[in-house]
């Protein structure tokens, strides 16, 4: 049977990961904008990959269910790369929570029901989740385990309490890491693994939106104040993802990997602490 790697969100990070883990497999490129998926597919096909495209809106259950049917119609889903999302400069709080938090939970739930034995996945979250002040044990558990369709009804996620796009983004990305930990238990029953990567500022079109947006000065300050003193690249994130999804990562599941050039360390304990 054909092995299928599903990429949701055909941006630069997702593409870089798919190039590392998609060799010899069918790569299904899915994006909210079909033109993005088709542009990526042309590059992949020219490089010798077997590839197809699909449209998906991760905030819509019927759309994700359709993607699952498409993927399983091709073969056995042995890889999932979830890299779709919107940033604080791209959407209001409600949209961020629906796409980044609910959408990720939905993808993990539906693909977790079909992932093949020996399969693996990775969710791209963000360093931003690591800058959110600690939540209560009850809130952590709610983000991790609340049924998908009840998730946005949690009191602490209500529109009157989450009014800032950055706060919505941080809650979503913290929720992504917690959700991955909980889902790893369920995926494990199928003999599969799922992990999370929380990148820092990685040079992609989304990062450029932020650097040129209202929070651009803060982003530049984070880069300059980090131990690495530079932004990351998609291929660096892909190197870690390939480890997590491959045989060398067989003992790793339910984990969140902060990969931010030391921004978070400097935010809490270094030159960026005054900003915190």
Tab-separated table of N, CA, C and O in Angstrom, residues 27-153:
chain	number	residue	atom	x	y	z
A	27	UNK	N	3.087	12.568	-1.265
A	27	UNK	CA	2.938	13.773	-0.469
A	27	UNK	C	1.654	14.486	-0.886
A	27	UNK	O	1.516	14.911	-2.039
A	28	UNK	N	0.727	14.595	0.048
A	28	UNK	CA	-0.527	15.300	-0.193
A	28	UNK	C	-0.409	16.697	0.413
A	28	UNK	O	-0.326	16.852	1.630
A	29	UNK	N	-0.361	17.707	-0.455
A	29	UNK	CA	-0.189	19.096	-0.024
A	29	UNK	C	-1.559	19.751	0.076
A	29	UNK	O	-2.260	19.903	-0.924
A	30	UNK	N	-1.936	20.160	1.281
A	30	UNK	CA	-3.248	20.764	1.507
A	30	UNK	C	-3.081	22.160	2.080
A	30	UNK	O	-2.256	22.390	2.971
A	31	UNK	N	-3.876	23.079	1.574
A	31	UNK	CA	-3.790	24.463	2.026
A	31	UNK	C	-5.164	25.112	1.880
A	31	UNK	O	-5.990	24.665	1.069
A	32	UNK	N	-5.391	26.155	2.649
A	32	UNK	CA	-6.650	26.885	2.535
A	32	UNK	C	-6.777	27.569	1.174
A	32	UNK	O	-7.885	27.828	0.704
A	33	UNK	N	-5.641	27.870	0.573
A	33	UNK	CA	-5.612	28.479	-0.763
A	33	UNK	C	-4.994	27.472	-1.727
A	33	UNK	O	-3.810	27.138	-1.628
A	34	UNK	N	-5.794	26.986	-2.645
A	34	UNK	CA	-5.335	25.933	-3.549
A	34	UNK	C	-4.158	26.389	-4.387
A	34	UNK	O	-3.293	25.585	-4.758
A	35	UNK	N	-4.077	27.690	-4.694
A	35	UNK	CA	-2.941	28.166	-5.487
A	35	UNK	C	-1.622	27.968	-4.743
A	35	UNK	O	-0.586	27.714	-5.369
A	36	UNK	N	-1.644	28.075	-3.411
A	36	UNK	CA	-0.429	27.811	-2.632
A	36	UNK	C	-0.023	26.346	-2.737
A	36	UNK	O	1.156	26.019	-2.916
A	37	UNK	N	-1.014	25.467	-2.615
A	37	UNK	CA	-0.725	24.038	-2.705
A	37	UNK	C	-0.213	23.660	-4.091
A	37	UNK	O	0.735	22.876	-4.229
A	38	UNK	N	-0.813	24.245	-5.110
A	38	UNK	CA	-0.390	23.909	-6.478
A	38	UNK	C	1.003	24.432	-6.786
A	38	UNK	O	1.789	23.754	-7.466
A	39	UNK	N	1.323	25.619	-6.286
A	39	UNK	CA	2.673	26.158	-6.506
A	39	UNK	C	3.720	25.278	-5.834
A	39	UNK	O	4.772	24.985	-6.415
A	40	UNK	N	3.423	24.833	-4.620
A	40	UNK	CA	4.349	23.935	-3.927
A	40	UNK	C	4.439	22.596	-4.638
A	40	UNK	O	5.536	22.022	-4.777
A	41	UNK	N	3.303	22.096	-5.125
A	41	UNK	CA	3.288	20.800	-5.797
A	41	UNK	C	4.153	20.802	-7.052
A	41	UNK	O	4.813	19.803	-7.366
A	42	UNK	N	4.159	21.925	-7.763
A	42	UNK	CA	4.991	22.005	-8.964
A	42	UNK	C	6.465	21.868	-8.613
A	42	UNK	O	7.218	21.149	-9.299
A	43	UNK	N	6.873	22.529	-7.535
A	43	UNK	CA	8.262	22.432	-7.090
A	43	UNK	C	8.593	20.996	-6.683
A	43	UNK	O	9.641	20.443	-7.053
A	44	UNK	N	7.697	20.379	-5.928
A	44	UNK	CA	7.921	19.005	-5.476
A	44	UNK	C	7.985	18.042	-6.665
A	44	UNK	O	8.859	17.168	-6.714
A	45	UNK	N	7.045	18.180	-7.592
A	45	UNK	CA	7.020	17.285	-8.747
A	45	UNK	C	8.281	17.423	-9.580
A	45	UNK	O	8.847	16.422	-10.051
A	46	UNK	N	8.757	18.637	-9.746
A	46	UNK	CA	9.980	18.861	-10.517
A	46	UNK	C	11.207	18.285	-9.823
A	46	UNK	O	12.229	18.047	-10.468
A	47	UNK	N	11.102	18.083	-8.505
A	47	UNK	CA	12.208	17.491	-7.755
A	47	UNK	C	12.063	15.984	-7.606
A	47	UNK	O	12.859	15.352	-6.907
A	48	UNK	N	11.048	15.398	-8.247
A	48	UNK	CA	10.921	13.951	-8.269
A	48	UNK	C	9.981	13.353	-7.251
A	48	UNK	O	9.896	12.119	-7.131
A	49	UNK	N	9.240	14.176	-6.525
A	49	UNK	CA	8.296	13.649	-5.540
A	49	UNK	C	6.977	13.280	-6.221
A	49	UNK	O	6.580	13.896	-7.205
A	50	UNK	N	6.305	12.294	-5.652
A	50	UNK	CA	4.942	11.972	-6.054
A	50	UNK	C	4.025	12.834	-5.190
A	50	UNK	O	4.067	12.769	-3.957
A	51	UNK	N	3.200	13.655	-5.810
A	51	UNK	CA	2.500	14.686	-5.058
A	51	UNK	C	1.107	14.919	-5.620
A	51	UNK	O	0.859	14.731	-6.819
A	52	UNK	N	0.195	15.306	-4.745
A	52	UNK	CA	-1.131	15.773	-5.157
A	52	UNK	C	-1.536	16.902	-4.223
A	52	UNK	O	-0.868	17.182	-3.224
A	53	UNK	N	-2.630	17.575	-4.558
A	53	UNK	CA	-3.034	18.756	-3.806
A	53	UNK	C	-4.485	18.648	-3.346
A	53	UNK	O	-5.281	17.886	-3.898
A	54	UNK	N	-4.814	19.440	-2.342
A	54	UNK	CA	-6.183	19.513	-1.845
A	54	UNK	C	-6.381	20.849	-1.161
A	54	UNK	O	-5.427	21.488	-0.717
A	55	UNK	N	-7.628	21.263	-1.066
A	55	UNK	CA	-7.987	22.454	-0.314
A	55	UNK	C	-8.515	22.029	1.050
A	55	UNK	O	-9.264	21.059	1.153
A	56	UNK	N	-8.115	22.754	2.090
A	56	UNK	CA	-8.633	22.450	3.416
A	56	UNK	C	-8.736	23.726	4.233
A	56	UNK	O	-7.880	24.603	4.165
A	57	UNK	N	-9.799	23.817	4.990
A	57	UNK	CA	-9.985	24.872	5.990
A	57	UNK	C	-10.005	24.162	7.333
A	57	UNK	O	-10.972	23.472	7.676
A	58	UNK	N	-8.927	24.304	8.108
A	58	UNK	CA	-8.818	23.530	9.345
A	58	UNK	C	-9.838	23.956	10.391
A	58	UNK	O	-10.045	23.236	11.379
A	59	UNK	N	-10.470	25.107	10.206
A	59	UNK	CA	-11.479	25.547	11.162
A	59	UNK	C	-12.860	24.989	10.849
A	59	UNK	O	-13.827	25.276	11.552
A	60	UNK	N	-12.953	24.151	9.816
A	60	UNK	CA	-14.233	23.593	9.377
A	60	UNK	C	-14.166	22.065	9.414
A	60	UNK	O	-13.367	21.449	8.699
A	61	UNK	N	-14.991	21.454	10.252
A	61	UNK	CA	-14.941	19.998	10.419
A	61	UNK	C	-15.163	19.254	9.111
A	61	UNK	O	-14.427	18.303	8.799
A	62	UNK	N	-16.157	19.654	8.345
A	62	UNK	CA	-16.452	18.958	7.092
A	62	UNK	C	-15.262	19.011	6.140
A	62	UNK	O	-14.980	18.046	5.423
A	63	UNK	N	-14.544	20.129	6.144
A	63	UNK	CA	-13.391	20.276	5.263
A	63	UNK	C	-12.260	19.334	5.674
A	63	UNK	O	-11.622	18.694	4.828
A	64	UNK	N	-11.998	19.234	6.966
A	64	UNK	CA	-10.931	18.341	7.439
A	64	UNK	C	-11.334	16.887	7.236
A	64	UNK	O	-10.507	16.043	6.866
A	65	UNK	N	-12.614	16.578	7.453
A	65	UNK	CA	-13.088	15.214	7.192
A	65	UNK	C	-12.900	14.841	5.728
A	65	UNK	O	-12.504	13.704	5.414
A	66	UNK	N	-13.131	15.792	4.831
A	66	UNK	CA	-12.929	15.532	3.403
A	66	UNK	C	-11.458	15.272	3.105
A	66	UNK	O	-11.125	14.401	2.279
A	67	UNK	N	-10.570	16.007	3.771
A	67	UNK	CA	-9.134	15.791	3.562
A	67	UNK	C	-8.727	14.406	4.057
A	67	UNK	O	-7.918	13.726	3.406
A	68	UNK	N	-9.268	13.979	5.181
A	68	UNK	CA	-8.978	12.639	5.684
A	68	UNK	C	-9.414	11.583	4.666
A	68	UNK	O	-8.672	10.628	4.383
A	69	UNK	N	-10.588	11.765	4.087
A	69	UNK	CA	-11.059	10.803	3.073
A	69	UNK	C	-10.149	10.797	1.854
A	69	UNK	O	-9.845	9.735	1.294
A	70	UNK	N	-9.712	11.972	1.440
A	70	UNK	CA	-8.795	12.050	0.298
A	70	UNK	C	-7.495	11.316	0.587
A	70	UNK	O	-6.995	10.534	-0.227
A	71	UNK	N	-6.940	11.571	1.764
A	71	UNK	CA	-5.658	10.965	2.134
A	71	UNK	C	-5.765	9.450	2.228
A	71	UNK	O	-4.931	8.713	1.672
A	72	UNK	N	-6.784	8.957	2.915
A	72	UNK	CA	-6.929	7.509	3.078
A	72	UNK	C	-7.334	6.830	1.770
A	72	UNK	O	-7.101	5.633	1.597
A	73	UNK	N	-7.904	7.609	0.844
A	73	UNK	CA	-8.198	7.057	-0.472
A	73	UNK	C	-6.958	6.824	-1.304
A	73	UNK	O	-6.967	6.021	-2.241
A	74	UNK	N	-5.874	7.523	-0.961
A	74	UNK	CA	-4.608	7.351	-1.671
A	74	UNK	C	-3.827	6.173	-1.116
A	74	UNK	O	-3.202	5.397	-1.852
A	75	UNK	N	-3.846	6.017	0.207
A	75	UNK	CA	-3.075	4.946	0.826
A	75	UNK	C	-3.101	5.053	2.337
A	75	UNK	O	-4.020	5.637	2.924
A	76	UNK	N	-2.081	4.514	2.980
A	76	UNK	CA	-1.977	4.527	4.437
A	76	UNK	C	-1.305	5.826	4.879
A	76	UNK	O	-0.199	6.148	4.430
A	77	UNK	N	-1.962	6.573	5.764
A	77	UNK	CA	-1.385	7.825	6.252
A	77	UNK	C	-0.324	7.489	7.295
A	77	UNK	O	-0.626	7.082	8.415
A	78	UNK	N	0.927	7.647	6.909
A	78	UNK	CA	2.040	7.345	7.811
A	78	UNK	C	2.728	8.601	8.330
A	78	UNK	O	3.589	8.511	9.205
A	79	UNK	N	2.345	9.771	7.803
A	79	UNK	CA	2.955	11.016	8.254
A	79	UNK	C	1.969	12.163	8.203
A	79	UNK	O	1.175	12.271	7.254
A	80	UNK	N	1.992	13.010	9.229
A	80	UNK	CA	1.164	14.210	9.269
A	80	UNK	C	2.031	15.386	9.676
A	80	UNK	O	2.725	15.329	10.692
A	81	UNK	N	1.994	16.429	8.874
A	81	UNK	CA	2.693	17.678	9.185
A	81	UNK	C	1.627	18.760	9.259
A	81	UNK	O	1.029	19.116	8.237
A	82	UNK	N	1.366	19.261	10.448
A	82	UNK	CA	0.354	20.299	10.597
A	82	UNK	C	1.057	21.638	10.805
A	82	UNK	O	1.582	21.908	11.879
A	83	UNK	N	1.051	22.460	9.766
A	83	UNK	CA	1.777	23.736	9.806
A	83	UNK	C	0.883	24.905	9.421
A	83	UNK	O	1.387	25.972	9.062
A	84	UNK	N	-0.426	24.721	9.502
A	84	UNK	CA	-1.352	25.791	9.139
A	84	UNK	C	-1.619	26.682	10.339
A	84	UNK	O	-1.618	26.227	11.479
A	85	UNK	N	-1.859	27.960	10.077
A	85	UNK	CA	-2.206	28.866	11.159
A	85	UNK	C	-2.177	30.309	10.712
A	85	UNK	O	-1.756	30.631	9.606
A	86	UNK	N	-2.663	31.175	11.597
A	86	UNK	CA	-2.621	32.612	11.355
A	86	UNK	C	-1.916	33.280	12.525
A	86	UNK	O	-1.925	32.774	13.647
A	87	UNK	N	-1.307	34.420	12.269
A	87	UNK	CA	-0.513	35.118	13.274
A	87	UNK	C	-1.299	36.275	13.869
A	87	UNK	O	-2.354	36.664	13.345
A	88	UNK	N	-0.800	36.885	14.949
A	88	UNK	CA	-1.507	38.005	15.581
A	88	UNK	C	-1.708	39.210	14.675
A	88	UNK	O	-2.622	40.002	14.912
A	89	UNK	N	-0.875	39.366	13.664
A	89	UNK	CA	-1.025	40.491	12.751
A	89	UNK	C	-1.952	40.188	11.578
A	89	UNK	O	-2.213	41.058	10.759
A	90	UNK	N	-2.441	38.961	11.512
A	90	UNK	CA	-3.241	38.551	10.365
A	90	UNK	C	-4.723	38.392	10.657
A	90	UNK	O	-5.519	38.310	9.722
A	91	UNK	N	-5.105	38.337	11.937
A	91	UNK	CA	-6.496	38.023	12.241
A	91	UNK	C	-6.870	38.509	13.638
A	91	UNK	O	-6.002	38.695	14.496
A	92	UNK	N	-8.167	38.692	13.893
A	92	UNK	CA	-8.643	39.047	15.236
A	92	UNK	C	-8.627	37.832	16.159
A	92	UNK	O	-8.471	36.686	15.701
A	93	UNK	N	-8.808	38.047	17.473
A	93	UNK	CA	-8.699	36.944	18.437
A	93	UNK	C	-9.588	35.745	18.127
A	93	UNK	O	-9.144	34.598	18.226
A	94	UNK	N	-10.844	35.988	17.763
A	94	UNK	CA	-11.753	34.876	17.521
A	94	UNK	C	-11.309	33.983	16.384
A	94	UNK	O	-11.434	32.751	16.468
A	95	UNK	N	-10.784	34.576	15.338
A	95	UNK	CA	-10.307	33.795	14.187
A	95	UNK	C	-9.054	33.013	14.570
A	95	UNK	O	-8.893	31.843	14.190
A	96	UNK	N	-8.166	33.643	15.318
A	96	UNK	CA	-6.945	32.955	15.749
A	96	UNK	C	-7.290	31.724	16.576
A	96	UNK	O	-6.740	30.636	16.362
A	97	UNK	N	-8.202	31.862	17.528
A	97	UNK	CA	-8.599	30.719	18.342
A	97	UNK	C	-9.254	29.638	17.499
A	97	UNK	O	-9.011	28.441	17.706
A	98	UNK	N	-10.059	30.029	16.519
A	98	UNK	CA	-10.768	29.038	15.692
A	98	UNK	C	-9.794	28.286	14.785
A	98	UNK	O	-9.918	27.063	14.601
A	99	UNK	N	-8.824	28.987	14.216
A	99	UNK	CA	-7.885	28.346	13.293
A	99	UNK	C	-6.758	27.643	14.046
A	99	UNK	O	-6.478	26.458	13.827
A	100	UNK	N	-6.086	28.377	14.927
A	100	UNK	CA	-4.862	27.857	15.541
A	100	UNK	C	-5.119	26.871	16.680
A	100	UNK	O	-4.358	25.923	16.861
A	101	UNK	N	-6.168	27.105	17.464
A	101	UNK	CA	-6.457	26.222	18.597
A	101	UNK	C	-7.444	25.121	18.211
A	101	UNK	O	-7.100	23.932	18.224
A	102	UNK	N	-8.653	25.517	17.842
A	102	UNK	CA	-9.667	24.535	17.442
A	102	UNK	C	-9.204	23.735	16.221
A	102	UNK	O	-9.341	22.507	16.186
A	103	UNK	N	-8.649	24.412	15.216
A	103	UNK	CA	-8.228	23.736	14.001
A	103	UNK	C	-7.185	22.668	14.251
A	103	UNK	O	-7.240	21.573	13.678
A	104	UNK	N	-6.234	22.964	15.118
A	104	UNK	CA	-5.199	21.970	15.438
A	104	UNK	C	-5.799	20.786	16.179
A	104	UNK	O	-5.486	19.627	15.880
A	105	UNK	N	-6.664	21.063	17.152
A	105	UNK	CA	-7.312	19.973	17.886
A	105	UNK	C	-8.128	19.089	16.949
A	105	UNK	O	-8.129	17.857	17.071
A	106	UNK	N	-8.810	19.718	15.993
A	106	UNK	CA	-9.626	18.970	15.041
A	106	UNK	C	-8.765	18.079	14.158
A	106	UNK	O	-9.071	16.899	13.946
A	107	UNK	N	-7.675	18.626	13.641
A	107	UNK	CA	-6.767	17.854	12.786
A	107	UNK	C	-6.201	16.660	13.550
A	107	UNK	O	-6.162	15.526	13.040
A	108	UNK	N	-5.760	16.884	14.783
A	108	UNK	CA	-5.185	15.797	15.580
A	108	UNK	C	-6.227	14.723	15.880
A	108	UNK	O	-5.922	13.526	15.876
A	109	UNK	N	-7.443	15.149	16.135
A	109	UNK	CA	-8.515	14.206	16.445
A	109	UNK	C	-8.837	13.338	15.232
A	109	UNK	O	-8.873	12.099	15.326
A	110	UNK	N	-9.070	13.969	14.094
A	110	UNK	CA	-9.514	13.220	12.919
A	110	UNK	C	-8.400	12.383	12.299
A	110	UNK	O	-8.635	11.232	11.897
A	111	UNK	N	-7.192	12.926	12.212
A	111	UNK	CA	-6.100	12.129	11.660
A	111	UNK	C	-5.602	11.094	12.663
A	111	UNK	O	-5.077	10.045	12.275
A	112	UNK	N	-5.795	11.368	13.950
A	112	UNK	CA	-5.432	10.373	14.954
A	112	UNK	C	-6.273	9.113	14.876
A	112	UNK	O	-5.883	8.061	15.377
A	113	UNK	N	-7.439	9.223	14.225
A	113	UNK	CA	-8.304	8.053	14.065
A	113	UNK	C	-7.912	7.195	12.872
A	113	UNK	O	-8.410	6.072	12.737
A	114	UNK	N	-7.029	7.709	12.000
A	114	UNK	CA	-6.663	6.949	10.793
A	114	UNK	C	-5.160	6.760	10.643
A	114	UNK	O	-4.720	6.051	9.734
A	115	UNK	N	-4.351	7.376	11.489
A	115	UNK	CA	-2.905	7.267	11.345
A	115	UNK	C	-2.489	5.794	11.398
A	115	UNK	O	-2.985	5.017	12.221
A	116	UNK	N	-1.597	5.406	10.525
A	116	UNK	CA	-1.186	4.007	10.433
A	116	UNK	C	-0.226	3.634	11.546
A	116	UNK	O	0.491	4.483	12.097
A	117	UNK	N	-0.190	2.366	11.878
A	117	UNK	CA	0.790	1.862	12.832
A	117	UNK	C	2.190	2.182	12.328
A	117	UNK	O	2.487	2.000	11.141
A	118	UNK	N	3.022	2.681	13.218
A	118	UNK	CA	4.364	3.100	12.834
A	118	UNK	C	4.413	4.512	12.292
A	118	UNK	O	5.489	5.024	11.987
A	119	UNK	N	3.237	5.148	12.167
A	119	UNK	CA	3.186	6.506	11.645
A	119	UNK	C	3.601	7.534	12.675
A	119	UNK	O	3.742	7.244	13.876
A	120	UNK	N	3.783	8.764	12.217
A	120	UNK	CA	4.212	9.835	13.112
A	120	UNK	C	3.742	11.171	12.563
A	120	UNK	O	3.447	11.312	11.370
A	121	UNK	N	3.691	12.144	13.445
A	121	UNK	CA	3.280	13.471	13.027
A	121	UNK	C	3.988	14.546	13.812
A	121	UNK	O	4.590	14.293	14.861
A	122	UNK	N	3.904	15.760	13.293
A	122	UNK	CA	4.482	16.916	13.983
A	122	UNK	C	3.548	18.097	13.790
A	122	UNK	O	2.995	18.303	12.705
A	123	UNK	N	3.355	18.842	14.866
A	123	UNK	CA	2.565	20.065	14.855
A	123	UNK	C	3.517	21.243	15.031
A	123	UNK	O	4.387	21.222	15.913
A	124	UNK	N	3.363	22.266	14.200
A	124	UNK	CA	4.170	23.470	14.333
A	124	UNK	C	3.398	24.475	15.183
A	124	UNK	O	2.374	24.995	14.765
A	125	UNK	N	3.892	24.718	16.380
A	125	UNK	CA	3.279	25.685	17.291
A	125	UNK	C	4.093	26.971	17.245
A	125	UNK	O	4.362	27.493	16.171
A	126	UNK	N	4.534	27.483	18.386
A	126	UNK	CA	5.303	28.728	18.397
A	126	UNK	C	5.941	28.946	19.753
A	126	UNK	O	5.398	28.552	20.795
A	127	UNK	N	7.099	29.646	19.729
A	127	UNK	CA	7.727	30.103	20.969
A	127	UNK	C	6.766	30.937	21.805
A	127	UNK	O	6.890	31.025	23.027
A	128	UNK	N	5.800	31.568	21.154
A	128	UNK	CA	4.889	32.476	21.841
A	128	UNK	C	4.137	31.783	22.959
A	128	UNK	O	3.827	32.400	23.981
A	129	UNK	N	3.861	30.499	22.797
A	129	UNK	CA	3.191	29.753	23.846
A	129	UNK	C	4.019	29.624	25.101
A	129	UNK	O	3.481	29.420	26.194
A	130	UNK	N	5.328	29.756	24.968
A	130	UNK	CA	6.227	29.649	26.108
A	130	UNK	C	6.385	30.983	26.835
A	130	UNK	O	7.020	31.030	27.884
A	131	UNK	N	5.833	32.049	26.284
A	131	UNK	CA	5.895	33.353	26.960
A	131	UNK	C	4.593	33.691	27.663
A	131	UNK	O	4.483	34.728	28.308
A	132	UNK	N	3.606	32.821	27.542
A	132	UNK	CA	2.353	32.992	28.265
A	132	UNK	C	2.591	32.648	29.735
A	132	UNK	O	3.199	31.616	30.041
A	133	UNK	N	2.149	33.481	30.660
A	133	UNK	CA	2.292	33.132	32.089
A	133	UNK	C	1.636	31.787	32.385
A	133	UNK	O	0.729	31.347	31.653
A	134	UNK	N	2.066	31.130	33.458
A	134	UNK	CA	1.521	29.795	33.754
A	134	UNK	C	0.000	29.796	33.900
A	134	UNK	O	-0.580	30.716	34.474
A	135	UNK	N	-0.613	28.776	33.358
A	135	UNK	CA	-2.038	28.551	33.535
A	135	UNK	C	-2.249	27.617	34.720
A	135	UNK	O	-1.302	26.979	35.205
A	136	UNK	N	-3.464	27.506	35.176
A	136	UNK	CA	-3.754	26.579	36.270
A	136	UNK	C	-3.729	25.147	35.754
A	136	UNK	O	-3.821	24.896	34.542
A	137	UNK	N	-3.621	24.210	36.680
A	137	UNK	CA	-3.656	22.797	36.305
A	137	UNK	C	-4.967	22.473	35.586
A	137	UNK	O	-4.989	21.742	34.597
A	138	UNK	N	-6.055	23.052	36.077
A	138	UNK	CA	-7.361	22.816	35.478
A	138	UNK	C	-7.433	23.379	34.058
A	138	UNK	O	-8.003	22.746	33.159
A	139	UNK	N	-6.855	24.560	33.836
A	139	UNK	CA	-6.855	25.147	32.498
A	139	UNK	C	-5.989	24.338	31.541
A	139	UNK	O	-6.365	24.121	30.384
A	140	UNK	N	-4.840	23.889	32.015
A	140	UNK	CA	-3.990	23.040	31.172
A	140	UNK	C	-4.746	21.783	30.739
A	140	UNK	O	-4.726	21.396	29.559
A	141	UNK	N	-5.399	21.146	31.687
A	141	UNK	CA	-6.122	19.913	31.373
A	141	UNK	C	-7.271	20.189	30.413
A	141	UNK	O	-7.542	19.397	29.501
A	142	UNK	N	-7.934	21.343	30.591
A	142	UNK	CA	-9.040	21.687	29.698
A	142	UNK	C	-8.557	21.890	28.272
A	142	UNK	O	-9.193	21.425	27.318
A	143	UNK	N	-7.445	22.586	28.089
A	143	UNK	CA	-6.900	22.790	26.751
A	143	UNK	C	-6.468	21.464	26.123
A	143	UNK	O	-6.587	21.269	24.916
A	144	UNK	N	-5.978	20.555	26.957
A	144	UNK	CA	-5.471	19.284	26.445
A	144	UNK	C	-6.570	18.295	26.101
A	144	UNK	O	-6.460	17.555	25.118
A	145	UNK	N	-7.665	18.298	26.886
A	145	UNK	CA	-8.571	17.163	26.818
A	145	UNK	C	-10.036	17.491	26.559
A	145	UNK	O	-10.842	16.587	26.369
A	146	UNK	N	-10.408	18.760	26.537
A	146	UNK	CA	-11.799	19.100	26.250
A	146	UNK	C	-12.173	18.597	24.860
A	146	UNK	O	-11.411	18.791	23.909
A	147	UNK	N	-13.329	17.953	24.712
A	147	UNK	CA	-13.753	17.525	23.371
A	147	UNK	C	-13.678	18.682	22.374
A	147	UNK	O	-13.956	19.834	22.715
A	148	UNK	N	-13.287	18.375	21.154
A	148	UNK	CA	-12.983	19.399	20.156
A	148	UNK	C	-14.105	20.425	20.019
A	148	UNK	O	-13.869	21.635	20.037
A	149	UNK	N	-15.327	19.959	19.894
A	149	UNK	CA	-16.434	20.881	19.628
A	149	UNK	C	-16.820	21.710	20.848
A	149	UNK	O	-17.588	22.665	20.727
A	150	UNK	N	-16.284	21.374	22.012
A	150	UNK	CA	-16.545	22.154	23.225
A	150	UNK	C	-15.391	23.088	23.573
A	150	UNK	O	-15.504	23.895	24.502
A	151	UNK	N	-14.298	22.988	22.828
A	151	UNK	CA	-13.059	23.664	23.201
A	151	UNK	C	-13.221	25.179	23.265
A	151	UNK	O	-12.798	25.831	24.238
A	152	UNK	N	-13.821	25.777	22.265
A	152	UNK	CA	-13.935	27.234	22.226
A	152	UNK	C	-14.990	27.762	23.190
A	152	UNK	O	-15.116	28.979	23.360
A	153	UNK	N	-15.726	26.860	23.837
A	153	UNK	CA	-16.704	27.271	24.837
A	153	UNK	C	-16.137	27.379	26.232
A	153	UNK	O	-16.865	27.726	27.179
